[in-house]
Amino acid sequence: RSRPNDEKKWLVKGESAIQRYQTWTTHSEWNFENKYLLLEAESLFSQGNYDSAEKKYIASIESARRHKFIHEQGLALDLLASLYKFRGDSDKETECLEGAYGCYETWGAHGLLSHIRDE
């Protein structure tokens, strides 16, 4: 199977997931908002809209923090670090990775921490 077809398939699935999470967020903001924002950020990043993606990642991080989803806060920080790495901003990348590491440590994800340290 060719990459472009596979990529299109995942973009369609992603847009479908974004729509579902947007609906779910209206019913339970505390549970779904950060996930919805993170999916939007990933979609924007994949489309090359980096400034908007950055704003959505930050909003997802803040929502996860506010709603006490420490593991999802760590994931959003980790993904935001990838955006900064792509842009060549190593200071912000490091700051986000340290934040993600702290979240994973607080959450007790020791296996994930070992994996990160080994990289």
Short mmCIF file of C-alpha atoms in Angstrom, two decimals, residues 65-117:
data_model
loop_
_atom_site.label_atom_id
_atom_site.label_comp_id
_atom_site.label_asym_id
_atom_site.label_seq_id
_atom_site.Cartn_x
_atom_site.Cartn_y
_atom_site.Cartn_z
CA ARG A 65 -3.68 20.38 34.20
CA ARG A 66 -6.95 22.03 35.21
CA HIS A 67 -8.86 18.73 35.05
CA LYS A 68 -6.09 16.74 36.79
CA PHE A 69 -5.16 14.44 33.88
CA ILE A 70 -1.44 14.44 34.66
CA HIS A 71 -0.62 11.66 32.18
CA GLU A 72 -2.40 13.50 29.35
CA GLN A 73 -0.68 16.72 30.34
CA GLY A 74 2.61 14.85 29.93
CA LEU A 75 1.58 13.51 26.53
CA ALA A 76 0.61 16.98 25.29
CA LEU A 77 3.91 18.40 26.55
CA ASP A 78 5.76 15.57 24.80
CA LEU A 79 3.99 16.30 21.52
CA LEU A 80 4.53 20.05 21.85
CA ALA A 81 8.24 19.28 22.32
CA SER A 82 8.12 17.51 18.94
CA LEU A 83 6.74 20.66 17.35
CA TYR A 84 9.53 22.73 18.87
CA LYS A 85 12.11 20.18 17.72
CA PHE A 86 10.69 20.37 14.21
CA ARG A 87 10.98 24.16 14.34
CA GLY A 88 14.54 24.00 15.69
CA ASP A 89 13.72 25.61 19.06
CA SER A 90 15.80 23.41 21.36
CA ASP A 91 15.23 25.55 24.47
CA LYS A 92 11.45 25.19 24.30
CA GLU A 93 11.80 21.54 23.30
CA THR A 94 13.90 20.83 26.40
CA GLU A 95 11.49 22.76 28.63
CA CYS A 96 8.54 20.73 27.36
CA LEU A 97 10.39 17.42 27.65
CA GLU A 98 11.34 18.22 31.24
CA GLY A 99 7.70 19.08 31.96
CA ALA A 100 6.52 15.84 30.36
CA TYR A 101 9.08 13.85 32.32
CA GLY A 102 7.84 15.46 35.55
CA CYS A 103 4.24 14.59 34.70
CA TYR A 104 5.12 10.98 33.89
CA GLU A 105 7.15 10.74 37.10
CA THR A 106 4.28 12.09 39.20
CA TRP A 107 1.91 9.68 37.48
CA GLY A 108 4.23 6.78 38.30
CA ALA A 109 5.00 5.71 34.72
CA HIS A 110 8.38 4.19 35.56
CA GLY A 111 8.59 2.08 32.40
CA LEU A 112 7.99 5.13 30.23
CA LEU A 113 10.59 7.08 32.20
CA SER A 114 13.15 4.32 31.60
CA HIS A 115 12.35 4.41 27.89
CA ILE A 116 12.78 8.19 27.76
CA ARG A 117 16.08 8.02 29.65
#
